[in-house]
Coordinates of C-alpha atoms and ligand atoms in Angstrom, one line a residue:
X1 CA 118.6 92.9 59.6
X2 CA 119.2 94.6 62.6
X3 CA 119.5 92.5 66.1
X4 CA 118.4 93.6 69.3
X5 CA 118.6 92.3 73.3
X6 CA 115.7 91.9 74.7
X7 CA 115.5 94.3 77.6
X8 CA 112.7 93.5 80.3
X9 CA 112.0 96.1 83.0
X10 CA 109.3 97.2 84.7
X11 CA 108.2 100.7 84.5
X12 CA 107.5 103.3 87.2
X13 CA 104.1 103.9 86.6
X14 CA 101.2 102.6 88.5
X15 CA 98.3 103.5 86.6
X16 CA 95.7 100.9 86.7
X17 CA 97.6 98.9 89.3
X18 CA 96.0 97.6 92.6
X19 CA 98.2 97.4 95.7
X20 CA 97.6 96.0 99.2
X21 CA 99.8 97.3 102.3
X22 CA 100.2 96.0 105.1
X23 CA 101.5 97.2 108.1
X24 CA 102.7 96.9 111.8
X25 CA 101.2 99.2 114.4
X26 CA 104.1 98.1 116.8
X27 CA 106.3 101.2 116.7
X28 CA 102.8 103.2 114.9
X29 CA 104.2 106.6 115.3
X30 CA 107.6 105.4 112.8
X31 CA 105.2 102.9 110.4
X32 CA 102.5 105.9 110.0
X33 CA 105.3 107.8 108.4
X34 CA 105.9 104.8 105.8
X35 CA 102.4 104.6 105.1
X36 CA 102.1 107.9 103.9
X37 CA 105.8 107.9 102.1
X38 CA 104.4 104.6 100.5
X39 CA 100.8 106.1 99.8
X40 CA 101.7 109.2 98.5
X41 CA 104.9 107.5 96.0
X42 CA 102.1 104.9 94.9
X43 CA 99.8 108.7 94.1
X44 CA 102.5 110.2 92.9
X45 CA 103.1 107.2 89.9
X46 CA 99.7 107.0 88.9
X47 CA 97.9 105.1 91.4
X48 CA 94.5 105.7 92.2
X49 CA 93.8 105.8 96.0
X50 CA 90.3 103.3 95.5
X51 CA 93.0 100.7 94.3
X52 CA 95.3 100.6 97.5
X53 CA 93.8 98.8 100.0
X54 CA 95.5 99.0 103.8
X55 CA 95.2 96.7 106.5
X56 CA 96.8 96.7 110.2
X57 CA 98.2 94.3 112.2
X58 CA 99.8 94.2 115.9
X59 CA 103.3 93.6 114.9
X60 CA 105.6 92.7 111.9
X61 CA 105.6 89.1 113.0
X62 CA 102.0 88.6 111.7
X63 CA 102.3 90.7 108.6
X64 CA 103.4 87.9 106.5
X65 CA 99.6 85.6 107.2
X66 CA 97.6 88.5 105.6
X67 CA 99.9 89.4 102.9
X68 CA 100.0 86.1 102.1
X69 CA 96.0 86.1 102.3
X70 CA 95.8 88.8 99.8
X71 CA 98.4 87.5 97.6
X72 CA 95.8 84.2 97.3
X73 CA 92.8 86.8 96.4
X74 CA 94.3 87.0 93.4
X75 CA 93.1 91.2 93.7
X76 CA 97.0 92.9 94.1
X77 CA 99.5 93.1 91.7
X78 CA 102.0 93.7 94.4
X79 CA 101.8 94.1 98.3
X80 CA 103.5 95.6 100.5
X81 CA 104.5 95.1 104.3
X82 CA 105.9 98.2 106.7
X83 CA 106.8 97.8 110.1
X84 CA 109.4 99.3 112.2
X85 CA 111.8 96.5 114.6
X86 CA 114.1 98.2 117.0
X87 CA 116.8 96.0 117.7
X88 CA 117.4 97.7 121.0
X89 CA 114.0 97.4 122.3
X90 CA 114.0 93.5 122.7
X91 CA 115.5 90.3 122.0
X92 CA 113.4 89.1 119.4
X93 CA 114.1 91.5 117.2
X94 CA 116.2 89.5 115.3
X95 CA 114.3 86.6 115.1
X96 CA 111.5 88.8 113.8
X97 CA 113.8 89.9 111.1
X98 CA 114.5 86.7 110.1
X99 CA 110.9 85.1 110.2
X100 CA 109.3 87.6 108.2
X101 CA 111.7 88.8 105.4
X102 CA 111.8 84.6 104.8
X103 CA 108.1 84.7 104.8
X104 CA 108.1 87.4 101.9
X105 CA 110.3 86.0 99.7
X106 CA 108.5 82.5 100.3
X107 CA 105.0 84.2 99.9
X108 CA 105.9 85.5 96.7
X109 CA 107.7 83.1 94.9
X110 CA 104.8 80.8 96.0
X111 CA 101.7 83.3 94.5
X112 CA 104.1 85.0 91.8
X113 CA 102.9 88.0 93.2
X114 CA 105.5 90.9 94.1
X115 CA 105.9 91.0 98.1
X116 CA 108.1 94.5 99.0
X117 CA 109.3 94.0 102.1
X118 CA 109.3 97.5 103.7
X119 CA 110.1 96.5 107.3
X120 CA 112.3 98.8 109.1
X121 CA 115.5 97.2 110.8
X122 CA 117.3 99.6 113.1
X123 CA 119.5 99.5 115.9
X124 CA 117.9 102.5 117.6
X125 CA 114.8 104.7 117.7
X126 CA 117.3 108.0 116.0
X127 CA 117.6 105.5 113.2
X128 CA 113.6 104.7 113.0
X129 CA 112.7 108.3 112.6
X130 CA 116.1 109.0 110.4
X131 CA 114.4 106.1 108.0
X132 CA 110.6 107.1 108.0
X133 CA 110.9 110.1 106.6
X134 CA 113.8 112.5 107.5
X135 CA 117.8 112.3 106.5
X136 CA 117.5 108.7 105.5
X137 CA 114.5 109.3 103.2
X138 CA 111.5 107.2 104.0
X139 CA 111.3 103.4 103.5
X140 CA 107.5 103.4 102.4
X141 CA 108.1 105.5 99.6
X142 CA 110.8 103.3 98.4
X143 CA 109.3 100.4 99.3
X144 CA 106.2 101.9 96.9
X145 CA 108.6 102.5 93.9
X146 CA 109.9 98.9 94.0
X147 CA 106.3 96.9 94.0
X148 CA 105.3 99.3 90.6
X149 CA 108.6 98.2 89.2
X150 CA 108.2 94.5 89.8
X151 CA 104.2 94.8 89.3
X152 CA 105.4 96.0 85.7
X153 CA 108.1 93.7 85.3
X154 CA 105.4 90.7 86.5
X155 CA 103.2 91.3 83.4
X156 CA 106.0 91.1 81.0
X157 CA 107.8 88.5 81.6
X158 CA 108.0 85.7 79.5
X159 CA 104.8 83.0 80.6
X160 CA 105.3 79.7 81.4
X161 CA 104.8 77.6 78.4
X162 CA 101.9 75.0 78.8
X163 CA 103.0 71.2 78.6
Ligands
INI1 N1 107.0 94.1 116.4 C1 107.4 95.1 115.6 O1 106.8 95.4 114.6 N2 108.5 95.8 116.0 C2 109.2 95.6 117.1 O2 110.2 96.3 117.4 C3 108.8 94.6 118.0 N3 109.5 94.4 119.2 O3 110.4 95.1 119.5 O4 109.1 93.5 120.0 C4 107.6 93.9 117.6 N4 107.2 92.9 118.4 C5 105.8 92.3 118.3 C6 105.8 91.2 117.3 O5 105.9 91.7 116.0 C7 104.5 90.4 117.4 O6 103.4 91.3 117.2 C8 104.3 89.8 118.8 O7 105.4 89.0 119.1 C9 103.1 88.8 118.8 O8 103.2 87.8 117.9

């Protein structure tokens, strides 16, 4: 009899998958370039554009409180937040770094749902636009290819067994 690992991975293909994004309009002109890398890599896999829903918020600092809102809906099977910080542009940046990519991780390991944290960190506007699209590829798109990976991966994973 023949013995095999058991290989779990999620696949890159989002048919059938529902996604919410959410993103930053702080920096718009940079985080409109992720949403489109991130809508049309979502297309591209499978996706149908009625199941990606988008929603807008003033800054990265209050992504997390609405990704965490539609992680409760219990409608995604992974979200997705895109904003751009510019380290040089103030003081905070750093702290906003901090605050949200901690909210993420705490939003989905609290819902079990996926949370991609597509939230461009750079030291300078060159490097914003080199990330949203140009000679550093574009962070939404990537960002997109990681929650159809982990929205696969979600679904077949082991369940936790009932006591
Ligand atoms: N929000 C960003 O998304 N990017 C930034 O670079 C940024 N800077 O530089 O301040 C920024 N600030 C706004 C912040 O996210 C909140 O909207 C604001 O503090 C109100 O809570």
């Amino acid at each position: 009899m023949s013995k095999e690992i058991t290989l779990l991975e999620g696949k890159l293909n989002a048919t059938g998958l529902k996604f919410g994004i959410v993103c930053a309009r702080f920096n718009s002109i940079f985080v409109e370039q992720l949403l489109a890398g991130a809508k049309d890599a979502l297309v591209r896999h499978g996706a149908n554009v009625e199941d990606i829903t988008v929603a807008w918020v003033p800054g990265s600092f209050e992504t997390p409180l609405v990704i965490q809102q539609l992680a409760q809906s219990g409608k995604f099977d992974a979200l997705i937040g895109l904003g751009v910080v510019i380290q040089g542009a103030t003081q905070h940046a750093a702290m906003i770094n901090s605050e949200v990519s901690k909210s993420y991780a705490q939003i989905s390991l609290a819902t079990g749902i996926p949370v991609v944290y597509g939230v461009v960190t750079t030291e300078n506007i060159e490097q914003a636009i080199e990330r949203s699209g140009s000679k550093a590829g574009n962070r939404g798109a990537s960002a997109a290819t990681t929650a159809i990976e982990m929205a696969n991966l979600l679904k077949i994973l082991p369940k936790t067994a009932k006591k």
